[in-house]
Amino acid sequence: MAEKTTTDITVAEPKELLQVCDDLYNGISQIIDTARQKVAVYVNAKSSMMFWHIGHYINEDLNYVKYSAYGERILATLSQRLSWSHRARWNSI
């Protein structure tokens, strides 16, 4: 006996309910996992491009070579400033 009918209400057996719950859980978990994987690939690609653009900006657009005598101090200071100013926004993503 798969279903019990009481007037117009159909009630499933406990085993059937468990199967439906398992099916829903598995299907939704798969959707979440697939989306998470796609987001990770997208974020990784965008992060790589961001770092490339930063390096290009420093080396090409700012002509970093002419500052090479004290460039390590410039980069250390820049790194600290960017870390403090963008940490909250970067971590909230």
mmCIF file of the C-alpha atoms, coordinates in Angstrom:
data_MODEL
# 
_entry.id   MODEL 
# 
loop_
_atom_site.group_PDB 
_atom_site.id 
_atom_site.type_symbol 
_atom_site.label_atom_id 
_atom_site.label_alt_id 
_atom_site.label_comp_id 
_atom_site.label_asym_id 
_atom_site.label_entity_id 
_atom_site.label_seq_id 
_atom_site.pdbx_PDB_ins_code 
_atom_site.Cartn_x 
_atom_site.Cartn_y 
_atom_site.Cartn_z 
_atom_site.occupancy 
_atom_site.B_iso_or_equiv 
_atom_site.pdbx_formal_charge 
_atom_site.auth_seq_id 
_atom_site.auth_comp_id 
_atom_site.auth_asym_id 
_atom_site.auth_atom_id 
_atom_site.pdbx_PDB_model_num 
ATOM 1  C CA . MET A 1 1  ? 0.000   0.000  0.000   1.00 0.00 ? 1  MET A CA 1 
ATOM 2  C CA . ALA A 1 2  ? 1.815   3.058  -1.278  1.00 0.00 ? 2  ALA A CA 1 
ATOM 3  C CA . GLU A 1 3  ? -0.571  5.832  -0.390  1.00 0.00 ? 3  GLU A CA 1 
ATOM 4  C CA . LYS A 1 4  ? -3.424  6.326  2.033   1.00 0.00 ? 4  LYS A CA 1 
ATOM 5  C CA . THR A 1 5  ? -6.270  8.518  0.969   1.00 0.00 ? 5  THR A CA 1 
ATOM 6  C CA . THR A 1 6  ? -8.294  10.352 3.568   1.00 0.00 ? 6  THR A CA 1 
ATOM 7  C CA . THR A 1 7  ? -11.108 12.279 1.910   1.00 0.00 ? 7  THR A CA 1 
ATOM 8  C CA . ASP A 1 8  ? -9.231  14.537 -0.567  1.00 0.00 ? 8  ASP A CA 1 
ATOM 9  C CA . ILE A 1 9  ? -5.818  14.455 1.186   1.00 0.00 ? 9  ILE A CA 1 
ATOM 10 C CA . THR A 1 10 ? -3.153  12.028 -0.014  1.00 0.00 ? 10 THR A CA 1 
ATOM 11 C CA . VAL A 1 11 ? -0.629  11.030 2.637   1.00 0.00 ? 11 VAL A CA 1 
ATOM 12 C CA . ALA A 1 12 ? 2.629   9.333  1.639   1.00 0.00 ? 12 ALA A CA 1 
ATOM 13 C CA . GLU A 1 13 ? 4.195   6.509  3.600   1.00 0.00 ? 13 GLU A CA 1 
ATOM 14 C CA . PRO A 1 14 ? 7.220   7.427  5.790   1.00 0.00 ? 14 PRO A CA 1 
ATOM 15 C CA . LYS A 1 15 ? 9.615   5.536  3.469   1.00 0.00 ? 15 LYS A CA 1 
ATOM 16 C CA . GLU A 1 16 ? 8.360   7.522  0.498   1.00 0.00 ? 16 GLU A CA 1 
ATOM 17 C CA . LEU A 1 17 ? 8.770   10.775 2.403   1.00 0.00 ? 17 LEU A CA 1 
ATOM 18 C CA . LEU A 1 18 ? 12.340  9.876  3.244   1.00 0.00 ? 18 LEU A CA 1 
ATOM 19 C CA . GLN A 1 19 ? 13.042  9.060  -0.402  1.00 0.00 ? 19 GLN A CA 1 
ATOM 20 C CA . VAL A 1 20 ? 11.542  12.362 -1.559  1.00 0.00 ? 20 VAL A CA 1 
ATOM 21 C CA . CYS A 1 21 ? 13.603  14.240 1.050   1.00 0.00 ? 21 CYS A CA 1 
ATOM 22 C CA . ASP A 1 22 ? 16.756  12.392 -0.020  1.00 0.00 ? 22 ASP A CA 1 
ATOM 23 C CA . ASP A 1 23 ? 16.062  13.128 -3.684  1.00 0.00 ? 23 ASP A CA 1 
ATOM 24 C CA . LEU A 1 24 ? 15.473  16.820 -2.944  1.00 0.00 ? 24 LEU A CA 1 
ATOM 25 C CA . TYR A 1 25 ? 18.602  17.012 -0.799  1.00 0.00 ? 25 TYR A CA 1 
ATOM 26 C CA . ASN A 1 26 ? 20.767  15.311 -3.433  1.00 0.00 ? 26 ASN A CA 1 
ATOM 27 C CA . GLY A 1 27 ? 19.417  17.432 -6.278  1.00 0.00 ? 27 GLY A CA 1 
ATOM 28 C CA . ILE A 1 28 ? 19.785  20.717 -4.418  1.00 0.00 ? 28 ILE A CA 1 
ATOM 29 C CA . SER A 1 29 ? 23.241  19.738 -3.143  1.00 0.00 ? 29 SER A CA 1 
ATOM 30 C CA . GLN A 1 30 ? 24.334  19.077 -6.705  1.00 0.00 ? 30 GLN A CA 1 
ATOM 31 C CA . ILE A 1 31 ? 23.046  22.491 -7.824  1.00 0.00 ? 31 ILE A CA 1 
ATOM 32 C CA . ILE A 1 32 ? 24.913  24.199 -4.971  1.00 0.00 ? 32 ILE A CA 1 
ATOM 33 C CA . ASP A 1 33 ? 28.140  22.259 -5.604  1.00 0.00 ? 33 ASP A CA 1 
ATOM 34 C CA . THR A 1 34 ? 28.063  23.029 -9.328  1.00 0.00 ? 34 THR A CA 1 
ATOM 35 C CA . ALA A 1 35 ? 27.434  26.724 -8.690  1.00 0.00 ? 35 ALA A CA 1 
ATOM 36 C CA . ARG A 1 36 ? 30.185  26.855 -6.058  1.00 0.00 ? 36 ARG A CA 1 
ATOM 37 C CA . GLN A 1 37 ? 32.648  25.278 -8.485  1.00 0.00 ? 37 GLN A CA 1 
ATOM 38 C CA . LYS A 1 38 ? 31.723  27.746 -11.238 1.00 0.00 ? 38 LYS A CA 1 
ATOM 39 C CA . VAL A 1 39 ? 32.064  30.676 -8.828  1.00 0.00 ? 39 VAL A CA 1 
ATOM 40 C CA . ALA A 1 40 ? 35.507  29.450 -7.718  1.00 0.00 ? 40 ALA A CA 1 
ATOM 41 C CA . VAL A 1 41 ? 36.702  29.208 -11.335 1.00 0.00 ? 41 VAL A CA 1 
ATOM 42 C CA . TYR A 1 42 ? 35.306  32.668 -12.128 1.00 0.00 ? 42 TYR A CA 1 
ATOM 43 C CA . VAL A 1 43 ? 36.822  34.290 -9.027  1.00 0.00 ? 43 VAL A CA 1 
ATOM 44 C CA . ASN A 1 44 ? 40.177  32.632 -9.679  1.00 0.00 ? 44 ASN A CA 1 
ATOM 45 C CA . ALA A 1 45 ? 40.222  33.917 -13.265 1.00 0.00 ? 45 ALA A CA 1 
ATOM 46 C CA . LYS A 1 46 ? 39.228  37.446 -12.206 1.00 0.00 ? 46 LYS A CA 1 
ATOM 47 C CA . SER A 1 47 ? 41.792  37.441 -9.376  1.00 0.00 ? 47 SER A CA 1 
ATOM 48 C CA . SER A 1 48 ? 44.536  36.374 -11.769 1.00 0.00 ? 48 SER A CA 1 
ATOM 49 C CA . MET A 1 49 ? 43.605  39.135 -14.194 1.00 0.00 ? 49 MET A CA 1 
ATOM 50 C CA . MET A 1 50 ? 43.490  41.673 -11.357 1.00 0.00 ? 50 MET A CA 1 
ATOM 51 C CA . PHE A 1 51 ? 47.008  40.743 -10.253 1.00 0.00 ? 51 PHE A CA 1 
ATOM 52 C CA . TRP A 1 52 ? 48.246  40.864 -13.840 1.00 0.00 ? 52 TRP A CA 1 
ATOM 53 C CA . HIS A 1 53 ? 46.752  44.344 -14.292 1.00 0.00 ? 53 HIS A CA 1 
ATOM 54 C CA . ILE A 1 54 ? 48.326  45.529 -11.031 1.00 0.00 ? 54 ILE A CA 1 
ATOM 55 C CA . GLY A 1 55 ? 51.740  44.242 -12.121 1.00 0.00 ? 55 GLY A CA 1 
ATOM 56 C CA . HIS A 1 56 ? 51.345  45.786 -15.552 1.00 0.00 ? 56 HIS A CA 1 
ATOM 57 C CA . TYR A 1 57 ? 50.298  49.104 -14.027 1.00 0.00 ? 57 TYR A CA 1 
ATOM 58 C CA . ILE A 1 58 ? 53.312  49.154 -11.703 1.00 0.00 ? 58 ILE A CA 1 
ATOM 59 C CA . ASN A 1 59 ? 55.854  48.057 -14.320 1.00 0.00 ? 59 ASN A CA 1 
ATOM 60 C CA . GLU A 1 60 ? 54.593  49.714 -17.475 1.00 0.00 ? 60 GLU A CA 1 
ATOM 61 C CA . ASP A 1 61 ? 52.255  52.570 -16.696 1.00 0.00 ? 61 ASP A CA 1 
ATOM 62 C CA . LEU A 1 62 ? 54.243  53.923 -13.728 1.00 0.00 ? 62 LEU A CA 1 
ATOM 63 C CA . ASN A 1 63 ? 57.626  53.049 -15.242 1.00 0.00 ? 63 ASN A CA 1 
ATOM 64 C CA . TYR A 1 64 ? 58.640  51.317 -12.005 1.00 0.00 ? 64 TYR A CA 1 
ATOM 65 C CA . VAL A 1 65 ? 62.230  50.831 -13.228 1.00 0.00 ? 65 VAL A CA 1 
ATOM 66 C CA . LYS A 1 66 ? 63.112  54.478 -12.571 1.00 0.00 ? 66 LYS A CA 1 
ATOM 67 C CA . TYR A 1 67 ? 62.119  53.960 -8.919  1.00 0.00 ? 67 TYR A CA 1 
ATOM 68 C CA . SER A 1 68 ? 64.070  50.722 -8.533  1.00 0.00 ? 68 SER A CA 1 
ATOM 69 C CA . ALA A 1 69 ? 66.636  52.187 -6.120  1.00 0.00 ? 69 ALA A CA 1 
ATOM 70 C CA . TYR A 1 70 ? 64.009  52.463 -3.391  1.00 0.00 ? 70 TYR A CA 1 
ATOM 71 C CA . GLY A 1 71 ? 61.279  50.373 -4.998  1.00 0.00 ? 71 GLY A CA 1 
ATOM 72 C CA . GLU A 1 72 ? 61.105  47.794 -2.204  1.00 0.00 ? 72 GLU A CA 1 
ATOM 73 C CA . ARG A 1 73 ? 60.106  50.504 0.267   1.00 0.00 ? 73 ARG A CA 1 
ATOM 74 C CA . ILE A 1 74 ? 57.525  51.861 -2.165  1.00 0.00 ? 74 ILE A CA 1 
ATOM 75 C CA . LEU A 1 75 ? 55.983  48.405 -2.632  1.00 0.00 ? 75 LEU A CA 1 
ATOM 76 C CA . ALA A 1 76 ? 56.034  47.662 1.111   1.00 0.00 ? 76 ALA A CA 1 
ATOM 77 C CA . THR A 1 77 ? 54.274  50.943 1.870   1.00 0.00 ? 77 THR A CA 1 
ATOM 78 C CA . LEU A 1 78 ? 51.818  50.435 -0.984  1.00 0.00 ? 78 LEU A CA 1 
ATOM 79 C CA . SER A 1 79 ? 51.101  46.889 0.160   1.00 0.00 ? 79 SER A CA 1 
ATOM 80 C CA . GLN A 1 80 ? 50.340  48.042 3.714   1.00 0.00 ? 80 GLN A CA 1 
ATOM 81 C CA . ARG A 1 81 ? 48.073  50.850 2.555   1.00 0.00 ? 81 ARG A CA 1 
ATOM 82 C CA . LEU A 1 82 ? 46.161  48.605 0.166   1.00 0.00 ? 82 LEU A CA 1 
ATOM 83 C CA . SER A 1 83 ? 45.871  45.842 2.754   1.00 0.00 ? 83 SER A CA 1 
ATOM 84 C CA . TRP A 1 84 ? 44.322  48.178 5.293   1.00 0.00 ? 84 TRP A CA 1 
ATOM 85 C CA . SER A 1 85 ? 42.068  50.065 2.898   1.00 0.00 ? 85 SER A CA 1 
ATOM 86 C CA . HIS A 1 86 ? 40.745  47.055 0.977   1.00 0.00 ? 86 HIS A CA 1 
ATOM 87 C CA . ARG A 1 87 ? 40.841  44.280 3.590   1.00 0.00 ? 87 ARG A CA 1 
ATOM 88 C CA . ALA A 1 88 ? 37.257  44.728 4.775   1.00 0.00 ? 88 ALA A CA 1 
ATOM 89 C CA . ARG A 1 89 ? 35.873  44.889 1.248   1.00 0.00 ? 89 ARG A CA 1 
ATOM 90 C CA . TRP A 1 90 ? 37.955  41.924 0.017   1.00 0.00 ? 90 TRP A CA 1 
ATOM 91 C CA . ASN A 1 91 ? 37.088  39.738 3.016   1.00 0.00 ? 91 ASN A CA 1 
ATOM 92 C CA . SER A 1 92 ? 33.372  40.454 2.695   1.00 0.00 ? 92 SER A CA 1 
ATOM 93 C CA . ILE A 1 93 ? 33.227  38.831 -0.742  1.00 0.00 ? 93 ILE A CA 1 
# 
